[in-house]
Short mmCIF file of N, CA and C in Angstrom, two decimals:
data_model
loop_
_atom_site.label_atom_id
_atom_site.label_comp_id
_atom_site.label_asym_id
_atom_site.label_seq_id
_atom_site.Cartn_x
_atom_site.Cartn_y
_atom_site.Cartn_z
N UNK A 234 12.54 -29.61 -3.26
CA UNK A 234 12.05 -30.35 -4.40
C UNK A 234 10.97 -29.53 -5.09
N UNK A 235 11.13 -29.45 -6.36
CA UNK A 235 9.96 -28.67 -7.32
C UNK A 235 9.71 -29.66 -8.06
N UNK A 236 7.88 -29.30 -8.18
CA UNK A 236 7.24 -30.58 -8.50
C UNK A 236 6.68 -29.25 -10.23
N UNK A 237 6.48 -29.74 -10.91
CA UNK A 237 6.37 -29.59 -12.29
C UNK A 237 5.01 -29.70 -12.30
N UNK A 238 3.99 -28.40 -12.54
CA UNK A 238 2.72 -27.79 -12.59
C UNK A 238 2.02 -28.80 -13.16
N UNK A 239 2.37 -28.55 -14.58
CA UNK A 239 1.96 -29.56 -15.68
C UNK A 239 1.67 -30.73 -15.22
N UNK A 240 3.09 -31.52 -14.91
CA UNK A 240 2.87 -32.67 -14.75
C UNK A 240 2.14 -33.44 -13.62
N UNK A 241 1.82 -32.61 -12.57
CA UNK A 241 1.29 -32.60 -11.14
C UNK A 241 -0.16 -32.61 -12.16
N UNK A 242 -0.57 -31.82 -12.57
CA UNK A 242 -1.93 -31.64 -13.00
C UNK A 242 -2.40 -32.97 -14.19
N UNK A 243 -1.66 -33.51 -14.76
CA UNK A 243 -1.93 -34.49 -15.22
C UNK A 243 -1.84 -35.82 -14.47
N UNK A 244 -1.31 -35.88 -13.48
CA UNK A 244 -1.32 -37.26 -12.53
C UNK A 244 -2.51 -36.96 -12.15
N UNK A 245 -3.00 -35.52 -11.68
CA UNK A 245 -4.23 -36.00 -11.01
C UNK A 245 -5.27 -36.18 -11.52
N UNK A 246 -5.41 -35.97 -12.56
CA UNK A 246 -6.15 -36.15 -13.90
C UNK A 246 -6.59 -37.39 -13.66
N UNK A 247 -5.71 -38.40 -13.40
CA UNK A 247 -5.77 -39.80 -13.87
C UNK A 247 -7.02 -40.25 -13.06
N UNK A 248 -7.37 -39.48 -11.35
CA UNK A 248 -7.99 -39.73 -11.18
C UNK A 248 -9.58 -39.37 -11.30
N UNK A 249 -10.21 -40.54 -11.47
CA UNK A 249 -11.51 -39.87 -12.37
C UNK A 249 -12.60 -39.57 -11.01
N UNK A 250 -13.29 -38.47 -11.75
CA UNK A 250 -14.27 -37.87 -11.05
C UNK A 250 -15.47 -37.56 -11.76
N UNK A 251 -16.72 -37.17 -10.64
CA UNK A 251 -18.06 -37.03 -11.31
C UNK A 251 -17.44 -35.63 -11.79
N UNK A 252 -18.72 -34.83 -12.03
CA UNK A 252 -18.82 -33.49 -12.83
C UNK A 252 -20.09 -32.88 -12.35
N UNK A 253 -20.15 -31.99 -11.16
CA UNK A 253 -21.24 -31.29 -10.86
C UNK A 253 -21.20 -29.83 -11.33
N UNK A 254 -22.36 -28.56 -10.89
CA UNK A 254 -22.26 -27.17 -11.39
C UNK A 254 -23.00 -26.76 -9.72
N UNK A 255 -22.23 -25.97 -9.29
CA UNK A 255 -22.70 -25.22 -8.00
C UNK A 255 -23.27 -24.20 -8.08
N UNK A 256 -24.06 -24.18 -7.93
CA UNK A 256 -25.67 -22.96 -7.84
C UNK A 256 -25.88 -21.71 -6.56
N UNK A 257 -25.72 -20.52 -6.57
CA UNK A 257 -26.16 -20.30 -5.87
C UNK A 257 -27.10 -18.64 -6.15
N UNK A 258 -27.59 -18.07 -5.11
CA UNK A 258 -28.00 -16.50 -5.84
C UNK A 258 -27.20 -15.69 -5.03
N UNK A 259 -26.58 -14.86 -6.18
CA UNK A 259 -25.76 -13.72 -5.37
C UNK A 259 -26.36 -12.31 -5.73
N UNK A 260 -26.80 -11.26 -4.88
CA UNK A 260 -27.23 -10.22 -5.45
C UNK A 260 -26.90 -9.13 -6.82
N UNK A 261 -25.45 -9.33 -6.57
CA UNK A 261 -24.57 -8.92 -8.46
C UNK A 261 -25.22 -9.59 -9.15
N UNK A 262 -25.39 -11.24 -9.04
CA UNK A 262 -25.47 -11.78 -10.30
C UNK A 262 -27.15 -12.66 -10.36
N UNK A 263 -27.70 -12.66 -9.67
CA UNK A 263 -28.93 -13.24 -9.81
C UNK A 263 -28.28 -14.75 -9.27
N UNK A 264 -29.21 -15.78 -9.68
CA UNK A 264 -28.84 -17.36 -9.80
C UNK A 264 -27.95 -17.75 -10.42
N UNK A 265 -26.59 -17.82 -10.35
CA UNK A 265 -25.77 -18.37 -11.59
C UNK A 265 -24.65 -19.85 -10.74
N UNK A 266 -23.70 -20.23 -11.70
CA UNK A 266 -23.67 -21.40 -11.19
C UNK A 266 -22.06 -21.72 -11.89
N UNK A 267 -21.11 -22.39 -11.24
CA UNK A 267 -20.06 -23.22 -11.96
C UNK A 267 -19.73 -24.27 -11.97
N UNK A 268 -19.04 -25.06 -12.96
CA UNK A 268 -18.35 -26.39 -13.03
C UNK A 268 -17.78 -27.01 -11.88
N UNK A 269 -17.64 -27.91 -11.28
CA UNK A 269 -16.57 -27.96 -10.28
C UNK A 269 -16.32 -29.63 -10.90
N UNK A 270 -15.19 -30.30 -10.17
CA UNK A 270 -15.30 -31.57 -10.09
C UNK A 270 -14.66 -31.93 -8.68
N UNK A 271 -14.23 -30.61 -7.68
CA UNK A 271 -13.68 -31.17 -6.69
C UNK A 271 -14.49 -31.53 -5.67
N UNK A 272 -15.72 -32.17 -5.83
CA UNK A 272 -16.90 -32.64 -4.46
C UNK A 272 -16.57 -34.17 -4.10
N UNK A 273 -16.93 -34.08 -2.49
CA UNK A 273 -16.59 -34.92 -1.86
C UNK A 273 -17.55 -34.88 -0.30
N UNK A 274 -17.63 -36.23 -0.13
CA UNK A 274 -18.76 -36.21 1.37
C UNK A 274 -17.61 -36.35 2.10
N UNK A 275 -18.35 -35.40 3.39
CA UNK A 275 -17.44 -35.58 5.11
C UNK A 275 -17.51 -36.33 6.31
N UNK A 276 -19.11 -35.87 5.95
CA UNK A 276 -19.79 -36.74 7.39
C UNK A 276 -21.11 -36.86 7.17
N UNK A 277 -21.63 -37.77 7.79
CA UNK A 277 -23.16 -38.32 7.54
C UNK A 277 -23.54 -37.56 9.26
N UNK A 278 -22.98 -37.50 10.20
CA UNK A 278 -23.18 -36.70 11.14
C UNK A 278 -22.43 -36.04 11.55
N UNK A 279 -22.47 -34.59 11.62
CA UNK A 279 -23.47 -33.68 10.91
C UNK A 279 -23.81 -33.88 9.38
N UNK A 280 -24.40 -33.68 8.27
CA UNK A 280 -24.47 -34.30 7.06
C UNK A 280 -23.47 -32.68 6.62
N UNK A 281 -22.38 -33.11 5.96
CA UNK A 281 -21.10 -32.16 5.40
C UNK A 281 -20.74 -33.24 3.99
N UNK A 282 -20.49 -31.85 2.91
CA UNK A 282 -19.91 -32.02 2.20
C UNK A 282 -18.82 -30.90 1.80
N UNK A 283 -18.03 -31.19 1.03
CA UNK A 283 -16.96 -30.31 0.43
C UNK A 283 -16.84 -29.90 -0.84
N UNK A 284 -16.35 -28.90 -1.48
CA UNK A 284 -16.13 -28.29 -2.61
C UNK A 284 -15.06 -27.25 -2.86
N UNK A 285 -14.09 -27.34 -3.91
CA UNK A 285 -13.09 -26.25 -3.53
C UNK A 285 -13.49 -24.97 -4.65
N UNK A 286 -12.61 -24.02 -4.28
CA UNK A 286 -13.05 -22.90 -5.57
C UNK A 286 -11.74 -22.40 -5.55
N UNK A 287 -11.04 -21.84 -6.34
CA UNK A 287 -9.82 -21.48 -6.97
C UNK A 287 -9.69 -20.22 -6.44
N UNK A 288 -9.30 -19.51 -6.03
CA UNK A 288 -9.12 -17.92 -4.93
C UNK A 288 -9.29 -16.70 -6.13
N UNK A 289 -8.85 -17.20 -7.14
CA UNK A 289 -9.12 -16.09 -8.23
C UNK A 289 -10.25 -16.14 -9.46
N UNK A 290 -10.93 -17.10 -9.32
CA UNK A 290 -12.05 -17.39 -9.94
C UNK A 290 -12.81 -16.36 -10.04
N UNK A 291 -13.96 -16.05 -11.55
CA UNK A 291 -14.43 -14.85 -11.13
C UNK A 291 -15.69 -14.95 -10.40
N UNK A 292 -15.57 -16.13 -10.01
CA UNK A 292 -17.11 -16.45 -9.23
C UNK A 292 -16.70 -16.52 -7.68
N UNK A 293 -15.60 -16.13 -7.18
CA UNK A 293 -14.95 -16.17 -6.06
C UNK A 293 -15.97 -15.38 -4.95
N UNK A 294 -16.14 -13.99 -5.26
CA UNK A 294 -16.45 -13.21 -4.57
C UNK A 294 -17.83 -13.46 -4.21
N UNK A 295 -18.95 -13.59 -5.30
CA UNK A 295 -20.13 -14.10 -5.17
C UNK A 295 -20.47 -15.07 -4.19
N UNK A 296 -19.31 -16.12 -4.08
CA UNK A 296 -19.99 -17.49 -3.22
C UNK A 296 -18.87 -17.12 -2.21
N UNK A 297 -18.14 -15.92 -2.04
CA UNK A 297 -17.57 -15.82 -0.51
C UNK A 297 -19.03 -14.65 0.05
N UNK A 298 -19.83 -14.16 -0.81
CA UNK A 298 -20.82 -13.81 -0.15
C UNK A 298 -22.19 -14.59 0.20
N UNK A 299 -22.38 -15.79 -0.35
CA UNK A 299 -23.33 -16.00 0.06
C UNK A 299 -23.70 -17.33 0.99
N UNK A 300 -24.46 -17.43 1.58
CA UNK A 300 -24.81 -18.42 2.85
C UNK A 300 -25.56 -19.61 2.47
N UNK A 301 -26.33 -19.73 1.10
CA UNK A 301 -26.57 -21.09 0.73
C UNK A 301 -25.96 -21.13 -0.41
N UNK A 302 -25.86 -22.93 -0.94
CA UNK A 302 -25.44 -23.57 -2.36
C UNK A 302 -26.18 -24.28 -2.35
N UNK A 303 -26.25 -24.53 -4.03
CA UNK A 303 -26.87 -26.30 -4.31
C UNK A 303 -25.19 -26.96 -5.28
N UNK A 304 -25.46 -28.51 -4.60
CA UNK A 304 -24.37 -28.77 -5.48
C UNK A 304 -25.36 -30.23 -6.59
N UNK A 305 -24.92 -29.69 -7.90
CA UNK A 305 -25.79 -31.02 -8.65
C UNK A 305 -24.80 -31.56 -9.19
N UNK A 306 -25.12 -32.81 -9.52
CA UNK A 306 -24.62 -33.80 -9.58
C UNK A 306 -24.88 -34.30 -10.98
N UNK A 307 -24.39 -33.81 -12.47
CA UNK A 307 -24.86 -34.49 -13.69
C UNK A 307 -24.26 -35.60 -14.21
N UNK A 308 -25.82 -35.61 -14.86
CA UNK A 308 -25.72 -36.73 -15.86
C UNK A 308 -25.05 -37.46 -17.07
N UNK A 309 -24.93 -38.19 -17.53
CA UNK A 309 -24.21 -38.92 -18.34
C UNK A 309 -24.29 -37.47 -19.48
N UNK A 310 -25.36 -37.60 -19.99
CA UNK A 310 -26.27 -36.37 -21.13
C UNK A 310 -25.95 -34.93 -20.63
N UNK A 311 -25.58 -34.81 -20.05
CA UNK A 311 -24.95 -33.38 -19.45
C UNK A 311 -24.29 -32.33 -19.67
N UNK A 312 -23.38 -33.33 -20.74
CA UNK A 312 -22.07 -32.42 -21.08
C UNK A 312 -22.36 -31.15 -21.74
N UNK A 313 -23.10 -30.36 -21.93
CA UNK A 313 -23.59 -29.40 -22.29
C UNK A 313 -23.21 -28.53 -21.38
N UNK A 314 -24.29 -28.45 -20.11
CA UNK A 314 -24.51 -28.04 -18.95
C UNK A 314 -23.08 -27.73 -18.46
N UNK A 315 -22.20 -28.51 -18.49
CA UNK A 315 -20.91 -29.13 -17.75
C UNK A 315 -20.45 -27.68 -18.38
N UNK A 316 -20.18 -27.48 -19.67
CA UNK A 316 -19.46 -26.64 -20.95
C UNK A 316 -19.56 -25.60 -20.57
N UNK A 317 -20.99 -25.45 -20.46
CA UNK A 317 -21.74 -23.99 -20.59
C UNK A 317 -21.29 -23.03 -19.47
N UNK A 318 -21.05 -24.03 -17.73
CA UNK A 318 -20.97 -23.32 -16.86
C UNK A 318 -19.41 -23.51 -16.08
N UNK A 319 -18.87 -24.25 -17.38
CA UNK A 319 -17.45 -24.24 -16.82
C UNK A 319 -16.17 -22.92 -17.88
N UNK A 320 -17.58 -22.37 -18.34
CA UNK A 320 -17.17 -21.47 -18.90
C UNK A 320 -16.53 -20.11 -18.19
N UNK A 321 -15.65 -19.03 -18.50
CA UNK A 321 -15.57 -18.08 -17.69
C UNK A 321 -15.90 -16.69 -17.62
N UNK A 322 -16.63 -16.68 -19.00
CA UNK A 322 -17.44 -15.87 -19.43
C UNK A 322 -18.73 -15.56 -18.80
N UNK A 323 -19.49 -16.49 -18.65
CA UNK A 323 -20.82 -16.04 -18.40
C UNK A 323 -21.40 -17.47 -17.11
N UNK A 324 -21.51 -17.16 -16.14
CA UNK A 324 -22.00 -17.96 -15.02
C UNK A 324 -23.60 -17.90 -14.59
N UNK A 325 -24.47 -16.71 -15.08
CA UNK A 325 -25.43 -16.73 -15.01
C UNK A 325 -26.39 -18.18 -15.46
N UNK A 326 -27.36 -18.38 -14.87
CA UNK A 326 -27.69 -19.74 -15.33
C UNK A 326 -29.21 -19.21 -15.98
N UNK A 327 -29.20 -20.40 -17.17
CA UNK A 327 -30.49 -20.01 -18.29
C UNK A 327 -31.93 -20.72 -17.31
N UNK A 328 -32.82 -19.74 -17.78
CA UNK A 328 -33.65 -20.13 -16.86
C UNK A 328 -34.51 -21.13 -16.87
N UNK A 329 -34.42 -21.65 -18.32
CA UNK A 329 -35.17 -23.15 -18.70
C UNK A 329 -34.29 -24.61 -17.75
N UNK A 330 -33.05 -23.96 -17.08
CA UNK A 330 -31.83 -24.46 -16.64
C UNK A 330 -32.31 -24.96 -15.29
N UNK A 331 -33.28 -24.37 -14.74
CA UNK A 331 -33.36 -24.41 -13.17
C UNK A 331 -34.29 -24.17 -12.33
N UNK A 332 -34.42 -24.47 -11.12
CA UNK A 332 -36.04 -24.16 -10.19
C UNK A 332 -35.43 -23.65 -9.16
N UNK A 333 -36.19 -22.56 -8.32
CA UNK A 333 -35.39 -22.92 -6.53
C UNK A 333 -35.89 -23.59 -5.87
N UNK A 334 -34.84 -24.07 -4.92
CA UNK A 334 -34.91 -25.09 -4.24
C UNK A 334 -35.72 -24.62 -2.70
N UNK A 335 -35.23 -25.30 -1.73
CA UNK A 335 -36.33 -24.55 -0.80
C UNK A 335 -35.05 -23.97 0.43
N UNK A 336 -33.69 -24.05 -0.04
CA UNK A 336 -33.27 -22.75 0.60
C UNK A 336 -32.90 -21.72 0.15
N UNK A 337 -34.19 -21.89 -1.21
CA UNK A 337 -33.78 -20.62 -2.45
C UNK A 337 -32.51 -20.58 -2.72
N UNK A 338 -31.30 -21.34 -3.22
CA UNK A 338 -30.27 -21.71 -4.24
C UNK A 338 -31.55 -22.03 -5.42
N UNK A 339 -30.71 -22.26 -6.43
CA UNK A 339 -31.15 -22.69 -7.68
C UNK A 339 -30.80 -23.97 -7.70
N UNK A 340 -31.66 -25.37 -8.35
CA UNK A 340 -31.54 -26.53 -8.48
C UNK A 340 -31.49 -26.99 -10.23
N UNK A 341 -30.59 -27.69 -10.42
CA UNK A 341 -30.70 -28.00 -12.04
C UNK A 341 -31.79 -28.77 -12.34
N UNK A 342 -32.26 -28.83 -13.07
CA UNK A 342 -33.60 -30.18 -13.36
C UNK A 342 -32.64 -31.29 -14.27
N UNK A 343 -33.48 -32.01 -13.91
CA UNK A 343 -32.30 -33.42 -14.19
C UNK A 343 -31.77 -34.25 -13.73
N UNK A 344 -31.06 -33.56 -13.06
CA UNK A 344 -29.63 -33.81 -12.48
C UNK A 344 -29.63 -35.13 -11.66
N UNK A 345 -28.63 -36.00 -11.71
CA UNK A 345 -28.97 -37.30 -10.91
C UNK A 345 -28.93 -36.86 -9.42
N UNK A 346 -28.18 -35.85 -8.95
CA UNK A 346 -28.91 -35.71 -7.33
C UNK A 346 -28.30 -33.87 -7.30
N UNK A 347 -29.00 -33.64 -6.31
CA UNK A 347 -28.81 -32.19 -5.93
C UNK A 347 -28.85 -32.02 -4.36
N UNK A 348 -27.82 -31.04 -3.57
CA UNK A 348 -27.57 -31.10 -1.99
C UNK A 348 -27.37 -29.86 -2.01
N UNK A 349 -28.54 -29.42 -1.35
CA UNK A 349 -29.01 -27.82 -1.21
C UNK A 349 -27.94 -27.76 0.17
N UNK A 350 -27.21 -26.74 0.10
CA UNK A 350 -26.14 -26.99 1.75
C UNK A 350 -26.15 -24.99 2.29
N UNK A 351 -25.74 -25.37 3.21
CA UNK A 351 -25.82 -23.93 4.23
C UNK A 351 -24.19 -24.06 4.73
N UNK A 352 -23.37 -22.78 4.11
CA UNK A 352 -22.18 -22.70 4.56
C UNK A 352 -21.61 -23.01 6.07
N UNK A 353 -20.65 -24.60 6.01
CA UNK A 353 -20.40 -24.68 7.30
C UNK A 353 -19.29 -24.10 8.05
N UNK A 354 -18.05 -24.20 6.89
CA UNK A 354 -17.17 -23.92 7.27
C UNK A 354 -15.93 -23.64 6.08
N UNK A 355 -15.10 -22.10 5.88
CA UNK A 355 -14.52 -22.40 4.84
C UNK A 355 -13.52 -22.40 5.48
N UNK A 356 -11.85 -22.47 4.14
CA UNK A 356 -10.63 -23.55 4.81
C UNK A 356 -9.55 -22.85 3.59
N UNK A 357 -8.57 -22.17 4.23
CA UNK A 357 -7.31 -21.96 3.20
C UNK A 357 -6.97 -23.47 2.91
N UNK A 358 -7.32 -23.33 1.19
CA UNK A 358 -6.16 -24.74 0.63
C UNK A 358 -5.51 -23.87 -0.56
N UNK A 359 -4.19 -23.33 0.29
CA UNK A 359 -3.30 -22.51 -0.65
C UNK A 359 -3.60 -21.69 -1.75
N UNK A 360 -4.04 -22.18 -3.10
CA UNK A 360 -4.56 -21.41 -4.16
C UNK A 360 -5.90 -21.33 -4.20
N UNK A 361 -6.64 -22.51 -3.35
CA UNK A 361 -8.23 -22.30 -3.20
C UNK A 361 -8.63 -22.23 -2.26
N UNK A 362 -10.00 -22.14 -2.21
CA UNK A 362 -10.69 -21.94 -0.58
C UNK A 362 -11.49 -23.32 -0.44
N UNK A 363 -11.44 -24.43 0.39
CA UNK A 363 -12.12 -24.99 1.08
C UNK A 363 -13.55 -24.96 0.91
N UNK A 364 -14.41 -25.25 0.64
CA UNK A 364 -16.13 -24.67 1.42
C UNK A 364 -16.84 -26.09 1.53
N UNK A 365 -16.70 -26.06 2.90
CA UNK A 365 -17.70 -27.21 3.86
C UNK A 365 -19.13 -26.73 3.52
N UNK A 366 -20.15 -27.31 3.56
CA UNK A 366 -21.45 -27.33 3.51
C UNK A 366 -22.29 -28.33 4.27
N UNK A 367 -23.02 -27.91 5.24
CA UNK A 367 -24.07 -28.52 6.04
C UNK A 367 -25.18 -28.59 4.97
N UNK A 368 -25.48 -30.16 4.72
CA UNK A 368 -26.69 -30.74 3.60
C UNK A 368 -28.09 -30.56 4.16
N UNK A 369 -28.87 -29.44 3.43
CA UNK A 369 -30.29 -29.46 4.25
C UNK A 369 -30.94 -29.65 3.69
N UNK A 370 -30.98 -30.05 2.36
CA UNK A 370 -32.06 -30.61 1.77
C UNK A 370 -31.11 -31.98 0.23
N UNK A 371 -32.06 -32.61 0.08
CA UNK A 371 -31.14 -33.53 -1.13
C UNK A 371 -32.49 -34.09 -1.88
N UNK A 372 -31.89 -33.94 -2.81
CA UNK A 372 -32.61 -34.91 -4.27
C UNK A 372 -31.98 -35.75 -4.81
N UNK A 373 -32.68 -37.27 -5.29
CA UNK A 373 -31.93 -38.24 -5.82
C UNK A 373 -32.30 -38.64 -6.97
N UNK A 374 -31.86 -38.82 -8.24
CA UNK A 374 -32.35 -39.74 -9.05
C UNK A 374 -31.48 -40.88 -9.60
N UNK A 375 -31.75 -42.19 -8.55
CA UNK A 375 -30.54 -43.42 -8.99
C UNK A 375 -31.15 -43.96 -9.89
N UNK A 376 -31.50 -43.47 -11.07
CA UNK A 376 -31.46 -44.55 -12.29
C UNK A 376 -30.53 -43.79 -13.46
N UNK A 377 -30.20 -42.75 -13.53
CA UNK A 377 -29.32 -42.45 -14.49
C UNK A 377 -27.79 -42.85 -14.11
N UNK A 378 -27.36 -42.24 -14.99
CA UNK A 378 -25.83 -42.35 -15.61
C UNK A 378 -24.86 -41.14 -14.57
N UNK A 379 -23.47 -41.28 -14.15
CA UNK A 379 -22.82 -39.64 -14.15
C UNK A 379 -22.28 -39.27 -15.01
N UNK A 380 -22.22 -38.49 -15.16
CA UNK A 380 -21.18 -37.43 -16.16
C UNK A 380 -19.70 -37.69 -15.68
N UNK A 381 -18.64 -38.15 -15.96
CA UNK A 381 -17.61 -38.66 -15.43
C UNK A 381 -16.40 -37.88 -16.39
N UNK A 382 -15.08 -37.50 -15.06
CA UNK A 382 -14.19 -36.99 -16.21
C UNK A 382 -13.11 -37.59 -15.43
N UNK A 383 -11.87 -37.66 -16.51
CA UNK A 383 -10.74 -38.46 -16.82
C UNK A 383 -9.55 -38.28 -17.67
N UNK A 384 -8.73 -38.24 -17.15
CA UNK A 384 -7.60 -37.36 -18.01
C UNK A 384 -7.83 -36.80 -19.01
N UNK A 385 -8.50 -35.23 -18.49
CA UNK A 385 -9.08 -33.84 -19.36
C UNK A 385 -10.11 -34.49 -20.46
N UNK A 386 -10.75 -35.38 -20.27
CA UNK A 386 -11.86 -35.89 -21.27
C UNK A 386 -12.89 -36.03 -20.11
N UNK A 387 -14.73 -36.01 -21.15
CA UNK A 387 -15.29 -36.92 -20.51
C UNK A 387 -15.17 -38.15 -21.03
N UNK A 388 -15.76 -38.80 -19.82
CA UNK A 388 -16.09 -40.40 -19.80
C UNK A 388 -16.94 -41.16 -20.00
N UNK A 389 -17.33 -42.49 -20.13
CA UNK A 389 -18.73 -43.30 -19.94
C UNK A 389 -18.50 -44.37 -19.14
N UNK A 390 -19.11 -44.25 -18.35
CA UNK A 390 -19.45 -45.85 -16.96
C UNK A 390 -19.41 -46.84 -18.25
N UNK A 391 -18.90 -48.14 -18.34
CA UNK A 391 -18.61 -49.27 -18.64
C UNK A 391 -20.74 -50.16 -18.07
#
């Protein structure tokens, strides 16, 4: 059975997701950072989360070298941020953009939460790689909005 690219990619569309940018410093590139929307929690013990990255991405090599991330979590007001670093041009992050955190990743300011993580474990998923993350530090801010996406649009919480 052959399942139709396209159309596979638009079913999953349907399902909606936040919109974070993963941070980390790689010595090539300084602090820079990308789009993702594939995050997801594992376990509250050990504290694990997940994130995938595409095997040919050009940010591939960078975060198969390095040993911490931050993953943030934006805001409704975001979509900028979202644009800028889901771009494939330029991943470096602007520096009005960000602070380090305290396992020296870069942290967005803003952002409704941020999970500074220490590589736990990565994972062949066919065209992407897996990357588990042990959470060692977190920031919250529950009074905003997320940035939400939905069949190839963003969204707004109701």
């Amino acid at each position: 059975m052959n399942l139709d690219q396209r159309q596979l990619r638009n079913a999953l569309g349907q399902f909606a997701t936040g919109v974070c940018v993963v941070t980390a410093n790689a010595a090539e590139l300084g602090p820079f950072g990308m789009t993702v929307n594939s995050f997801s929690s594992v376990s509250l013990d050990p504290p694990l989360v997940l994130w995938s990255l595409r095997n040919d991405s050009e940010c591939f090599e960078a975060f198969r070298q390095t040993r911490f991330y931050a993953i943030n979590v934006l805001r409704n007001d975001q979509q900028q941020l979202s644009n800028q670093y889901a771009s494939p041009v330029n991943h470096r992050l602007s520096p009005e953009h960000f602070s380090i955190g305290k396992t020296g990743s870069p942290v967005l300011r803003g952002v409704l939460c941020t999970f500074e993580c220490e590589i736990w474990q990565r994972y062949d998923g066919g065209d992407h790689t897996i990357l588990v993350g042990k959470v060692l530090e977190s920031q919250s801010n529950p009074t905003g909005k997320p940035l939400v996406f939905h069949g190839g649009l963003y969204r707004e919480l109701w």
